[in-house]
Amino acid sequence: MSSTLTTMNLLRAQPLARLRATCCSRAMTTTRFPPLRSLPTCVPRLSQARNYAARSRKPNSDKFDTIVAEIARQAEDQAKKGEGFDLAVNDPTALLESLPDERDVEFTVDPKRLKEIRDHAMAHWRRFRRLPPGWQSKWDNWELLFTFYYPTPHYFLLMPQIDIIVNVRYAIPGEVRPLMYNNELEAFFFHVAERGTREDTAANEGPRQIYFMDWQGEDLYSVEEAGTVKDIAQRMIAGGGIQGLKLKKLEPDVEGEKVLERVLECDEAVLPILVEKYLGYTPAPSEELQNKLLEQSEEELGATLEDFAEQPSDEVVKEGSEAHEEIVRMMMEDIENPEEVGEIQVMLESLKQFAPEEVRPLRDLLRLLKHTDPSRYPDLQSIFRRQLMSLEREVQEDGRVLSDLLIKAKSR
């Protein structure tokens, strides 16, 4: 990720782009993430472009100049040979637009996580009737559901994009809960609630601050003089749509944009500020950050697993023993079943004996888990398992079972 990406470009760029889905190398027919019911059963690949929409893509001036210079060079070379050069088939703009976007990033999504997001929306978000034409709250039909709520790895932390937009860029705290949406307009209304609280969706709707997200225009508004969906619907029906509402355009928070810039630059030092002042929860680290932490652990130990394959040093053995004791303490705090504790201790002893240099990175991962919102554990499981499975052959099976047990215990 380029650190030169400006915060002002954020809404137009990769972090807030639509998701394009492909599965088994077969492109899907829509540029939007499809509703869950139409997802294939195999694991899809998502490509998230930095540019918000291809139709608004503007040529990069440096690349454009390079292409023009290359065309001029080709024309000059062919002229020296007495050959013609057809500029009509070498249009620089067409060539530029045909180039792949180097800033596209692909990542694998977990169908189970998609289902969890969809099920949560269906169970905890209100559904309203008598809405204006084109508006609905049938959440399994919302085409932007996963665009906003699937945690993306583009910020070196796994966070839903809606949190980046609302909590950080606009410094509006709390959990974003949608109220109604319009797929054609790519817009939706939402309110913000305290994280961890549950709303009685069967109770009468009370007045609250409601916001309007214009995803096409990339703007956020507060709705004035209307505190319920019923009020908004009545005004829109009477006024012929959005123009029937009184909206106040919100400006991004200056400090929030600075924090966001640091996130885009992968500045790990920003995490405490991000958590305490903006998000209100600790996001899970991305695979890139996980790997970096593991590499740092290896560097601090002075060598990798292969370096100590024959005989680990006394320092490594000591580090492994201390980390082992800390892991056991953490497990004792979180696991009530003595049989599970005993099983984990046996496996940890095996890891300490055969691969002591791997125990400290495992301890570091568990520390991260301890300070991570439990709902984020599924994001960490594959990374966590992969780390344990990297051990030597004789302890690989123990590593697989142990990772499952630890994640299961921490998820309770």
XYZ file of C-alpha atoms in Angstrom:
412
model
C 0.000 0.000 0.000
C 1.359 3.337 -0.981
C 1.887 5.772 1.847
C 1.304 8.627 -0.568
C -2.407 7.879 -0.784
C -4.004 10.980 0.670
C -6.839 10.919 3.145
C -8.945 13.101 0.864
C -8.733 10.368 -1.770
C -9.801 7.714 0.695
C -13.478 7.611 -0.214
C -12.605 7.448 -3.885
C -9.835 4.942 -3.343
C -9.297 1.340 -2.407
C -10.443 1.322 1.229
C -13.948 2.447 0.265
C -14.236 0.773 -3.096
C -16.871 -1.706 -4.154
C -15.944 -5.362 -3.993
C -15.626 -7.342 -7.208
C -16.076 -11.062 -6.695
C -14.738 -13.964 -8.712
C -14.898 -17.656 -7.923
C -12.751 -20.455 -9.330
C -11.378 -18.003 -11.930
C -14.935 -17.312 -13.158
C -15.879 -13.628 -13.011
C -19.289 -12.863 -11.558
C -21.632 -10.722 -13.588
C -21.940 -7.810 -11.183
C -19.362 -5.292 -10.014
C -21.036 -5.258 -6.623
C -20.696 -7.943 -4.018
C -23.726 -10.197 -4.668
C -26.342 -11.020 -2.019
C -25.387 -14.046 0.060
C -27.990 -16.317 -1.505
C -26.269 -16.033 -4.906
C -22.732 -16.724 -3.668
C -21.194 -19.953 -4.976
C -20.430 -22.680 -2.483
C -16.677 -22.558 -3.070
C -14.524 -19.872 -1.504
C -14.647 -16.740 -3.681
C -11.805 -14.352 -4.313
C -12.506 -10.690 -3.760
C -10.612 -7.985 -5.584
C -10.934 -4.590 -3.984
C -9.802 -1.792 -6.278
C -8.462 1.450 -4.902
C -10.559 3.428 -7.363
C -14.169 3.687 -6.252
C -15.644 3.146 -9.724
C -14.097 2.412 -13.087
C -16.268 5.031 -14.717
C -14.676 7.759 -12.618
C -11.113 6.570 -13.094
C -8.771 9.304 -14.243
C -5.442 8.596 -15.943
C -2.397 8.833 -13.758
C -0.405 11.730 -15.213
C 3.020 10.103 -14.741
C 1.940 6.858 -16.357
C 0.173 8.759 -19.140
C 3.330 10.731 -19.955
C 5.341 7.510 -19.991
C 2.973 5.895 -22.462
C 2.936 8.955 -24.726
C 6.744 8.975 -24.726
C 6.808 5.272 -25.601
C 4.399 5.801 -28.505
C 6.538 8.679 -29.772
C 9.629 6.478 -29.576
C 7.908 3.705 -31.518
C 6.781 6.184 -34.180
C 10.315 7.565 -34.532
C 11.850 4.085 -34.821
C 9.383 3.015 -37.483
C 9.853 6.283 -39.377
C 13.608 5.605 -39.567
C 12.809 2.223 -41.086
C 10.489 3.821 -43.595
C 7.495 2.173 -41.994
C 4.222 3.852 -41.222
C 2.900 4.235 -37.691
C -0.844 4.248 -37.118
C -1.614 6.483 -34.146
C -5.266 5.493 -34.349
C -4.462 2.047 -32.981
C -1.952 3.413 -30.473
C -4.116 5.923 -28.658
C -2.417 6.640 -25.301
C -5.665 7.021 -23.387
C -6.957 3.673 -24.626
C -3.649 2.028 -23.795
C -3.658 3.517 -20.326
C -7.206 2.401 -19.592
C -6.359 -1.112 -20.764
C -3.598 -1.486 -18.192
C -4.431 -3.439 -15.039
C -4.803 -1.371 -11.881
C -1.563 -2.041 -10.016
C -3.229 -1.051 -6.785
C -5.850 -3.824 -6.902
C -5.511 -6.217 -3.998
C -7.031 -9.690 -3.857
C -7.911 -11.517 -0.689
C -9.791 -14.678 0.127
C -13.107 -14.403 1.926
C -14.564 -16.915 4.327
C -18.107 -18.036 3.369
C -18.763 -18.868 7.017
C -17.966 -15.283 8.000
C -20.245 -13.996 5.243
C -23.071 -16.089 6.646
C -22.383 -14.786 10.162
C -22.617 -11.183 8.947
C -25.831 -11.888 7.075
C -27.367 -13.776 10.017
C -26.433 -10.982 12.432
C -28.096 -8.414 10.183
C -31.250 -10.490 9.875
C -31.444 -11.079 13.633
C -30.470 -7.689 15.057
C -31.360 -4.987 12.530
C -34.884 -3.644 12.306
C -37.106 -4.243 9.299
C -39.548 -1.498 8.404
C -42.706 -1.391 6.329
C -44.328 1.432 4.401
C -41.038 2.765 3.073
C -40.665 5.126 0.092
C -40.463 3.537 -3.380
C -37.072 1.913 -3.990
C -36.215 1.734 -0.293
C -36.234 -1.425 1.806
C -34.824 -3.092 4.899
C -34.647 -6.709 3.728
C -31.038 -7.103 4.716
C -30.324 -10.252 2.706
C -31.041 -8.185 -0.439
C -28.647 -5.332 0.376
C -25.939 -5.345 -2.272
C -23.481 -3.326 -0.171
C -23.829 -5.356 3.032
C -20.491 -7.133 2.705
C -18.751 -4.133 1.152
C -19.300 -2.293 4.415
C -19.304 -5.067 7.009
C -16.820 -7.725 5.873
C -13.476 -7.025 7.642
C -10.892 -6.126 5.025
C -7.120 -6.552 5.435
C -6.227 -3.268 3.770
C -5.515 -1.265 6.925
C -2.958 -3.719 8.470
C -5.820 -4.443 10.878
C -9.012 -6.388 10.160
C -11.797 -3.830 10.327
C -15.130 -3.397 8.562
C -15.018 -0.429 6.210
C -18.100 1.091 7.819
C -16.103 1.551 11.042
C -13.281 3.233 9.147
C -15.730 5.628 7.502
C -18.007 6.516 10.402
C -15.941 5.914 13.556
C -12.578 7.160 12.321
C -12.987 9.489 9.352
C -16.039 11.255 10.769
C -15.243 10.547 14.448
C -18.783 9.343 15.183
C -18.460 6.716 17.949
C -20.492 3.544 18.260
C -21.834 0.652 16.218
C -23.385 1.566 12.872
C -26.834 -0.029 12.499
C -28.557 0.438 9.138
C -32.242 1.330 8.940
C -33.120 1.231 5.232
C -31.266 1.215 1.912
C -31.704 1.804 -1.805
C -29.640 -0.478 -4.056
C -30.141 1.631 -7.169
C -29.017 4.852 -5.467
C -26.326 3.064 -3.450
C -27.473 4.931 -0.369
C -28.697 4.029 3.103
C -29.872 5.509 6.403
C -28.433 4.411 9.739
C -28.185 5.265 13.399
C -25.317 4.662 15.822
C -25.694 2.648 19.031
C -23.393 1.802 21.909
C -21.306 -1.256 21.088
C -22.368 -4.428 22.809
C -25.962 -3.327 23.364
C -28.925 -5.070 21.780
C -31.983 -3.354 20.436
C -35.490 -4.709 20.896
C -36.478 -4.779 17.239
C -40.086 -5.541 18.187
C -40.479 -2.403 20.328
C -41.787 0.876 18.984
C -39.124 2.987 17.343
C -37.966 5.932 19.425
C -36.446 9.211 18.181
C -32.692 9.265 17.633
C -30.012 10.865 15.485
C -30.199 9.362 12.009
C -27.557 9.656 9.294
C -27.724 9.350 5.515
C -24.847 7.842 3.507
C -24.728 8.772 -0.182
C -22.323 6.121 -1.456
C -22.420 7.347 -5.044
C -21.649 10.915 -4.014
C -19.305 9.707 -1.260
C -20.879 12.042 1.286
C -22.304 11.632 4.783
C -25.213 13.694 6.144
C -27.094 14.037 9.398
C -30.875 14.042 9.061
C -32.378 17.157 10.626
C -35.887 17.440 12.111
C -36.676 13.739 11.655
C -35.710 11.227 14.330
C -37.489 8.062 13.196
C -37.741 6.046 10.007
C -41.474 6.761 9.999
C -40.788 10.525 9.977
C -38.226 10.153 7.202
C -40.488 7.944 5.089
C -43.404 10.347 5.381
C -41.284 13.332 4.376
C -39.720 11.486 1.457
C -43.083 10.296 0.155
C -44.561 13.780 0.478
C -41.473 15.509 -0.911
C -40.733 13.186 -3.809
C -37.660 11.466 -2.412
C -34.457 12.567 -0.679
C -35.174 16.191 -1.556
C -38.065 16.050 0.908
C -35.590 15.812 3.786
C -33.514 18.417 5.525
C -29.954 17.107 5.397
C -26.785 18.577 6.871
C -23.593 17.569 5.113
C -20.902 16.446 7.554
C -17.222 17.186 7.138
C -14.539 14.642 8.023
C -12.914 15.073 11.425
C -9.473 16.670 11.104
C -7.860 14.505 13.784
C -9.677 11.435 12.517
C -8.183 11.941 9.078
C -4.713 12.191 10.611
C -5.270 8.902 12.419
C -6.567 7.388 9.205
C -3.473 8.542 7.351
C -1.326 6.776 9.940
C -3.405 3.623 9.541
C -2.883 3.750 5.779
C 0.843 4.100 6.413
C 0.715 0.988 8.646
C 1.906 2.932 11.686
C 1.498 0.420 14.519
C 1.937 3.179 17.114
C -1.488 4.555 16.187
C -3.297 1.464 17.502
C -3.875 2.706 21.104
C -5.358 5.993 19.835
C -7.432 4.164 17.249
C -8.867 1.811 19.856
C -9.426 4.219 22.743
C -10.630 7.315 20.913
C -12.303 6.048 17.751
C -13.225 2.360 17.537
C -13.962 1.333 21.098
C -12.679 -2.179 20.403
C -9.365 -3.789 19.486
C -9.370 -4.995 15.870
C -7.629 -8.221 14.980
C -4.263 -7.788 13.243
C -4.102 -8.568 9.541
C -2.016 -11.455 8.246
C 0.645 -8.960 7.208
C 0.915 -7.582 10.737
C 0.830 -11.087 12.212
C 3.725 -12.143 10.018
C 5.635 -9.001 10.938
C 5.198 -9.691 14.654
C 6.337 -13.264 14.183
C 9.356 -12.136 12.187
C 10.233 -9.647 14.919
C 10.021 -12.417 17.495
C 12.386 -14.538 15.433
C 14.793 -11.643 15.007
C 14.802 -10.972 18.740
C 15.595 -14.602 19.400
C 18.477 -14.299 16.971
C 17.553 -17.083 14.538
C 14.781 -19.020 12.849
C 13.590 -22.545 13.483
C 16.021 -24.014 10.968
C 18.990 -22.385 12.685
C 18.178 -24.212 15.904
C 17.096 -27.494 14.318
C 20.091 -29.364 15.702
C 20.450 -27.885 19.166
C 18.576 -24.810 20.488
C 20.647 -22.406 22.539
C 20.196 -21.962 26.279
C 18.683 -18.530 25.642
C 16.041 -19.973 23.315
C 15.200 -22.749 25.759
C 14.819 -20.188 28.555
C 12.641 -17.930 26.386
C 10.489 -20.922 25.443
C 10.069 -22.008 29.060
C 9.049 -18.530 30.205
C 6.618 -18.166 27.317
C 5.255 -21.646 28.054
C 4.541 -20.703 31.669
C 2.772 -17.520 30.604
C 0.628 -19.416 28.085
C -0.387 -21.905 30.781
C -1.350 -19.043 33.115
C -3.473 -17.420 30.408
C -5.189 -20.720 29.668
C -5.872 -21.363 33.367
C -7.619 -17.981 33.523
C -9.845 -18.696 30.530
C -10.570 -22.445 30.658
C -12.658 -23.932 33.453
C -12.624 -27.572 32.338
C -9.585 -29.245 34.012
C -9.476 -31.956 31.328
C -9.054 -29.358 28.597
C -6.360 -27.615 30.622
C -4.506 -30.899 31.028
C -4.750 -31.707 27.322
C -3.399 -28.296 26.358
C -0.559 -28.567 28.883
C 0.537 -31.914 27.399
C 0.662 -30.417 23.905
C 2.480 -27.321 25.110
C 5.101 -29.536 26.722
C 5.559 -31.241 23.360
C 5.996 -27.902 21.614
C 8.437 -26.690 24.252
C 10.513 -29.841 23.877
C 10.641 -30.109 20.077
C 10.377 -26.454 19.014
C 11.077 -24.083 21.933
C 11.731 -21.201 19.533
C 8.079 -21.348 18.424
C 6.588 -20.976 21.893
C 7.268 -17.262 22.232
C 5.516 -16.288 18.955
C 2.605 -18.442 20.114
C 2.564 -16.493 23.378
C 2.552 -13.230 21.410
C -0.436 -14.386 19.379
C -2.327 -15.333 22.525
C -1.635 -11.889 23.976
C -3.227 -10.398 20.877
C -6.198 -12.709 21.278
C -6.589 -11.685 24.904
C -7.059 -8.052 23.902
C -9.153 -8.717 20.808
C -12.942 -8.567 20.612
C -14.168 -12.217 20.693
C -16.202 -11.613 17.548
C -12.904 -11.136 15.709
C -11.490 -14.568 16.591
C -12.627 -16.208 13.314
C -10.401 -13.734 11.455
C -7.388 -14.966 13.406
C -7.989 -18.708 13.324
C -6.403 -19.528 9.958
C -3.343 -17.375 10.713
C -3.068 -18.823 14.189
C -3.278 -22.385 12.889
C -0.798 -21.699 10.088
C 1.781 -20.521 12.621
C 1.460 -23.661 14.710
C 1.490 -25.897 11.639
C 4.850 -24.434 10.635
C 6.509 -26.447 13.382
C 8.599 -29.521 12.711
C 6.844 -32.624 11.379
C 6.725 -34.523 14.648
C 4.640 -31.819 16.358
C 2.464 -30.690 13.458
C -0.555 -32.727 14.510
C -0.267 -31.452 18.072
C -0.068 -27.933 16.659
C -3.253 -28.371 14.632
C -5.270 -29.760 17.539
C -3.834 -27.240 19.997
C -4.725 -24.264 17.798
C -8.325 -25.489 17.555
C -8.563 -25.972 21.315
C -7.104 -22.564 22.132
C -9.325 -20.683 19.678
C -12.370 -22.611 20.912
C -11.570 -21.810 24.528
C -10.894 -18.116 23.861
C -14.149 -17.779 21.897
C -16.320 -18.609 24.903
